[in-house]
Tab-separated table of C-alpha atoms in Angstrom:
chain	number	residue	atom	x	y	z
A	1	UNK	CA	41.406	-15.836	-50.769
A	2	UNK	CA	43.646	-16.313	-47.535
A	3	UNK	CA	44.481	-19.662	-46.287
A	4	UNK	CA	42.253	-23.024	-45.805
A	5	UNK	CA	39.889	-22.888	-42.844
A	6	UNK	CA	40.692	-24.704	-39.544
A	7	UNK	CA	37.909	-25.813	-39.453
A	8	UNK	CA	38.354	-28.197	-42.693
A	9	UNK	CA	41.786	-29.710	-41.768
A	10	UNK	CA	39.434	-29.866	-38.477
A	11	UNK	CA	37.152	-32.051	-40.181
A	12	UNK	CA	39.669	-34.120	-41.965
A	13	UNK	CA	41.525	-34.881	-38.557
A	14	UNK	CA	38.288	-36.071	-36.708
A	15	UNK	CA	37.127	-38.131	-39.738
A	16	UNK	CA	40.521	-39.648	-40.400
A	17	UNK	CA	40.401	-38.015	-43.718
A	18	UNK	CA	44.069	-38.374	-45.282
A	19	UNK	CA	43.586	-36.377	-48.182
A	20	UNK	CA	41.157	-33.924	-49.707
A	21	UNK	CA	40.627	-32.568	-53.001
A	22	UNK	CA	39.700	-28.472	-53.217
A	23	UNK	CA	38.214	-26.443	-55.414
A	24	UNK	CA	37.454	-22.923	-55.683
A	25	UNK	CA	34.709	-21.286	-54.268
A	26	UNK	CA	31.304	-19.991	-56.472
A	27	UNK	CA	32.834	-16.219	-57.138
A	28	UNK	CA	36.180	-17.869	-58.225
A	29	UNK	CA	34.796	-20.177	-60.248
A	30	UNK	CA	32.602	-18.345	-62.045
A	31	UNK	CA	34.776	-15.066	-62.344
A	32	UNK	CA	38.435	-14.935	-60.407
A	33	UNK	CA	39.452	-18.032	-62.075
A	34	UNK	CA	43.175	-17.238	-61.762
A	35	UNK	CA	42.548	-16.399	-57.960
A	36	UNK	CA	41.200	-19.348	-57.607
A	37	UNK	CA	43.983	-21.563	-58.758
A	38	UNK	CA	46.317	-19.726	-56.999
A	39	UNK	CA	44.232	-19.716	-53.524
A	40	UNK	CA	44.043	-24.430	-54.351
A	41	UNK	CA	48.030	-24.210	-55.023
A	42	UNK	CA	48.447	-22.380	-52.091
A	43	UNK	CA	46.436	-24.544	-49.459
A	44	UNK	CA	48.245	-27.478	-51.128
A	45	UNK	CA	51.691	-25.858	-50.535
A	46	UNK	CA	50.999	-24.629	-47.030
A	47	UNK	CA	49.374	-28.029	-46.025
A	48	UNK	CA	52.147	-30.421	-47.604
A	49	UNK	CA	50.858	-34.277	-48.364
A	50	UNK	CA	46.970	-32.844	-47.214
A	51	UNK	CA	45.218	-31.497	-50.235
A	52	UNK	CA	44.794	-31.977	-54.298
A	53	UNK	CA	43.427	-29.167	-56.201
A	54	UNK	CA	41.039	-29.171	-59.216
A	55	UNK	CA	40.920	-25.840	-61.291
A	56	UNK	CA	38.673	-23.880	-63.144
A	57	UNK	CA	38.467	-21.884	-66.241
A	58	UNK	CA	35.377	-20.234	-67.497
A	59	UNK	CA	34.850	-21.419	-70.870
A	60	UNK	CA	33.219	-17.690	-71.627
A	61	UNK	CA	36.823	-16.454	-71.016
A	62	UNK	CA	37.737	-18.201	-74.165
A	63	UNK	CA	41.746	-18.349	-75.083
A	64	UNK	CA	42.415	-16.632	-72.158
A	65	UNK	CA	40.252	-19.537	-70.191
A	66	UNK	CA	42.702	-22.446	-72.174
A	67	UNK	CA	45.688	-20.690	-70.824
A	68	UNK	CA	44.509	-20.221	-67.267
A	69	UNK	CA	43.846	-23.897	-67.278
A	70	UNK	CA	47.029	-24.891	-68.861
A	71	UNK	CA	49.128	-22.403	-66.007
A	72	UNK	CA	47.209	-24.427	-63.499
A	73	UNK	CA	47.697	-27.482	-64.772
A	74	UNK	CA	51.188	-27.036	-65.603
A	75	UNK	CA	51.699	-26.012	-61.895
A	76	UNK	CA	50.291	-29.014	-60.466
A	77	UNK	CA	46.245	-28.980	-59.639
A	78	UNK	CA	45.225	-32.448	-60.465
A	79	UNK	CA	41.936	-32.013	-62.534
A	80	UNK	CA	39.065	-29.314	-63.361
A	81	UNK	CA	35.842	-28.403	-61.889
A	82	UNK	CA	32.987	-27.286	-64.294
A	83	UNK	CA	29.991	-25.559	-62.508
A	84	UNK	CA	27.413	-24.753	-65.137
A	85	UNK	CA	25.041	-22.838	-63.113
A	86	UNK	CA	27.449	-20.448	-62.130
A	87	UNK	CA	29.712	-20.147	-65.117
A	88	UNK	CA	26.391	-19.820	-67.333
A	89	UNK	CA	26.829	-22.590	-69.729
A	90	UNK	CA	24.454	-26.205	-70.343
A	91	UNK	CA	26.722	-29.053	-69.469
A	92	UNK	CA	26.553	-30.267	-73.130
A	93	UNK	CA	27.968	-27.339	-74.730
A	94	UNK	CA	30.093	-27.505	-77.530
A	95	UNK	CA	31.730	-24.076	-75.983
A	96	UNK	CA	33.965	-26.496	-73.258
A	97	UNK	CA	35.580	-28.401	-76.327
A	98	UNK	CA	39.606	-26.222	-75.802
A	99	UNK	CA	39.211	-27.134	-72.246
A	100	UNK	CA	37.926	-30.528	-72.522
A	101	UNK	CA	40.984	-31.556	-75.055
A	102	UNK	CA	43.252	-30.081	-72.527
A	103	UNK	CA	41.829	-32.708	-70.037
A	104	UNK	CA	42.407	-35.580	-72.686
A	105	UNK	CA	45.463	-34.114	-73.651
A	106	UNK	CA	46.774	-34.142	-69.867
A	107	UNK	CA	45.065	-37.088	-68.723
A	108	UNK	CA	42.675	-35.608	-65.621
A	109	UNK	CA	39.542	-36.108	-64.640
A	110	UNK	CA	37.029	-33.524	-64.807
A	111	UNK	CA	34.209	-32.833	-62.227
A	112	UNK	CA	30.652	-31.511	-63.045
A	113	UNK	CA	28.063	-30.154	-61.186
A	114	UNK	CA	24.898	-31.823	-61.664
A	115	UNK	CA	21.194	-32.143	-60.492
A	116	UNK	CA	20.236	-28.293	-60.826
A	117	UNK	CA	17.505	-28.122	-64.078
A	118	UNK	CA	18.230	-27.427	-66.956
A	119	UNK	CA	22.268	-26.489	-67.239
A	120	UNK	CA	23.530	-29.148	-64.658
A	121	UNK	CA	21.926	-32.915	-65.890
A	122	UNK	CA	23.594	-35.818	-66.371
A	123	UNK	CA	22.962	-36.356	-69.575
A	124	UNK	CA	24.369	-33.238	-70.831
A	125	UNK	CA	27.647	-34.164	-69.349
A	126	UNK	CA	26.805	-38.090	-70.462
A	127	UNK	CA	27.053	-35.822	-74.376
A	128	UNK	CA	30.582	-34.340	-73.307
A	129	UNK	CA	31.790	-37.927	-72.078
A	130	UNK	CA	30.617	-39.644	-75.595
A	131	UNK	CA	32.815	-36.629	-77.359
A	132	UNK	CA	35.830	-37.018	-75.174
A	133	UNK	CA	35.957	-40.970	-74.504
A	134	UNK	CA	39.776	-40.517	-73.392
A	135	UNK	CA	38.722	-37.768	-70.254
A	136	UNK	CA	36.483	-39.347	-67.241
A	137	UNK	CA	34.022	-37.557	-66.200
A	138	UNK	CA	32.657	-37.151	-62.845
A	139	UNK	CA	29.299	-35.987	-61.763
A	140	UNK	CA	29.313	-34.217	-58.696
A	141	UNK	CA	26.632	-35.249	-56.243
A	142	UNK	CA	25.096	-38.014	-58.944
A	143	UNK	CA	22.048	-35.918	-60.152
A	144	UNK	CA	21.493	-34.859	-56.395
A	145	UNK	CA	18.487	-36.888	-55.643
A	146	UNK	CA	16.339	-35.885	-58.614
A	147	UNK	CA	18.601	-37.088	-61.510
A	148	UNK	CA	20.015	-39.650	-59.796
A	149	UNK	CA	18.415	-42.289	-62.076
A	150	UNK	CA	19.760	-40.405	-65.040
A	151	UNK	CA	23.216	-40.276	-63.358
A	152	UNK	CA	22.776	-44.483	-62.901
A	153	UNK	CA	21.879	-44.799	-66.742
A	154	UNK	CA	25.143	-42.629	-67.583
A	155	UNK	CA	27.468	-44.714	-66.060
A	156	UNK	CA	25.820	-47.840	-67.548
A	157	UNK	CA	26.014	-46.141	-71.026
A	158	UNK	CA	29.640	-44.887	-70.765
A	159	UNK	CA	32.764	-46.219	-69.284
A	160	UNK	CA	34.207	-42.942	-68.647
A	161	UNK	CA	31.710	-41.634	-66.031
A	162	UNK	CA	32.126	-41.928	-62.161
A	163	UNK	CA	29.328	-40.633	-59.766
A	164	UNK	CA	30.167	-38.542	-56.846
A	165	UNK	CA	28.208	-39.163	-53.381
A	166	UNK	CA	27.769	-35.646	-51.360
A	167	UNK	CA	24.343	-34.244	-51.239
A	168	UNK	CA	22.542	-38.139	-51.899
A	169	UNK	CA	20.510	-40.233	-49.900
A	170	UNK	CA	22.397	-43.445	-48.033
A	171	UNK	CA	19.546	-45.494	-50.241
A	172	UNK	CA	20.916	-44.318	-53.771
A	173	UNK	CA	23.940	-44.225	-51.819
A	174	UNK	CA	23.800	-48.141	-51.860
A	175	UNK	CA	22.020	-48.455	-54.989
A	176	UNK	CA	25.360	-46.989	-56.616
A	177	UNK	CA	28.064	-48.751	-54.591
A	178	UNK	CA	25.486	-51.954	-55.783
A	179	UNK	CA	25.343	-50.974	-59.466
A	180	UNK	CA	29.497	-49.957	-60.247
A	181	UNK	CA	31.817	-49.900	-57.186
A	182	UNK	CA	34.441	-49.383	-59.176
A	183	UNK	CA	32.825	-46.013	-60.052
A	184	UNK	CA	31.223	-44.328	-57.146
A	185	UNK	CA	34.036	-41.689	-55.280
A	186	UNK	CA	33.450	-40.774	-51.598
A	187	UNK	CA	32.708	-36.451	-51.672
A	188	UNK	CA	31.928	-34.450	-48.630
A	189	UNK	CA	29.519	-31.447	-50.172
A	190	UNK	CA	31.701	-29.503	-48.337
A	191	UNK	CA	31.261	-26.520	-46.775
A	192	UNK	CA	27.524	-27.153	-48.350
A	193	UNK	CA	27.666	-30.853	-45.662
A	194	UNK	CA	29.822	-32.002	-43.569
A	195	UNK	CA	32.520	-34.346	-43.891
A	196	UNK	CA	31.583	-36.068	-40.993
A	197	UNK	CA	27.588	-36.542	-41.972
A	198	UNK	CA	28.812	-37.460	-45.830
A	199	UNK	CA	31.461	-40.441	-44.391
A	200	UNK	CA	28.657	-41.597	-42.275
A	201	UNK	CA	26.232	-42.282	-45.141
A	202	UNK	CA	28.818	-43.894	-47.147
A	203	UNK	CA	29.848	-46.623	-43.977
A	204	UNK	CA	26.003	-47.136	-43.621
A	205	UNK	CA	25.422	-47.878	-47.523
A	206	UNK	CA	28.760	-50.122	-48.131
A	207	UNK	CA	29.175	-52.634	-45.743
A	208	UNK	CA	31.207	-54.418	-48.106
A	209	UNK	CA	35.206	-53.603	-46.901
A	210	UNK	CA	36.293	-53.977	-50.474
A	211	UNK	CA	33.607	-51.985	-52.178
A	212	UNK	CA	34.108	-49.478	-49.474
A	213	UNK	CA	37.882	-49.234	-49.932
A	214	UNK	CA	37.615	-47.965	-53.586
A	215	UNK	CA	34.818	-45.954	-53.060
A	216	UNK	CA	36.534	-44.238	-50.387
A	217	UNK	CA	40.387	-43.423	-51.942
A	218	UNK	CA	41.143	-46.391	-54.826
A	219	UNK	CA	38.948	-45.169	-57.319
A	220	UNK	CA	39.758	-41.426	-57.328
A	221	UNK	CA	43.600	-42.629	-57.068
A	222	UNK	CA	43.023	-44.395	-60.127
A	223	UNK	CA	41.338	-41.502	-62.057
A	224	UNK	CA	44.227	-39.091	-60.919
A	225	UNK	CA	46.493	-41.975	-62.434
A	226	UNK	CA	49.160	-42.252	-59.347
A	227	UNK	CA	49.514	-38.969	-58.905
A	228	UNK	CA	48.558	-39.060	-55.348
């Protein structure tokens, strides 16, 4: 990986976007995890006070996954991004337990993938949230559309799950902000959406300034504990 697109501190600049938290890309993820980490450290480095990383560790890697994560960690990303459908795992899998303590043990959040059938639902991250009540849990792009009403019933059923908005519609959108807007974080999908197109459906559902405030910085500040 080389250096952080124009075209996203593009985005950010247009959008009045402060801050943005990266992640690795699919092939990183799933296979050059340690490239991956070092591309998000980099960006962060090169782009001071404009970017927080998450890392990743494929559980399949085993020790040499807990160590990864730990390197990262220890150098300064600010949480971990699971992506079952391309690391090959169900989201409930007793396999993610080593990396999952090293989230409680460090205090970060960690970030799911979910709405793709059957290794990305809600539930089976809901199962991973009940196990590790001292890590929050965020599910990327709340069930996308499908799930979403599973994604609702996890956050009811568990304090330590947060829904993510890319990829919804501005209706469930609203429904969420509605439900917990304490627990609803502001994500742009991208390079999947645009930053632009994400921040619109999130003014349009939450008219509310308060509401709107914490789903668009204060509650991720609070997961990532003043580390921002």
């Amino acid at each position: 990986g080389g250096t952080v697109p124009r075209s996203l501190l593009e985005q950010m600049r247009q959008n009045g976007v402060e801050r943005a938290v990266l992640a690795p890309d699919d092939l990183m993820t799933a296979v050059d995890n340690e490239e991956g980490n070092r591309f998000v450290l980099r960006a962060i480095e090169q782009n001071p006070g404009a970017f927080l990383g998450f890392a990743v560790a494929n559980p399949w890697f085993g020790k040499r996954a807990e160590k990864r994560l730990r390197a990262a960690l220890d150098a300064g990303l600010n949480g971990v991004y699971f992506k079952s459908t391309v690391q090959g795992f169900m989201a409930d899998d007793e396999m993610l337990r080593p990396l999952l303590e090293l989230c409680a043990e460090r205090g970060v959040p960690a970030y799911f993938h979910t709405g793709t059938p059957t290794s990305a639902l809600p539930f089976g991250v809901l199962a991973q949230a009940r196990r590790f009540p001292g890590v929050n849990f965020i599910l990327g792009h709340m069930g996308a559309n499908d799930y979403v009403g599973d994604a609702f019933a996890a956050v009811n059923l568990s304090d330590n799950v947060y829904l993510e908005t890319s990829l919804n519609l501005t209706t469930l959108i609203r429904t969420a902000a509605e439900l917990r807007p304490d627990r609803v974080i502001y994500g742009s999908g991208s390079p999947r959406s645009s930053m632009e197109f994400e921040l619109k459906k999130v003014l349009e559902a939450v008219p509310d300034e308060t509401a709107r405030e914490q789903i668009l910085h204060r509650n991720l500040e609070r997961l990532l504990g003043g580390r921002v």
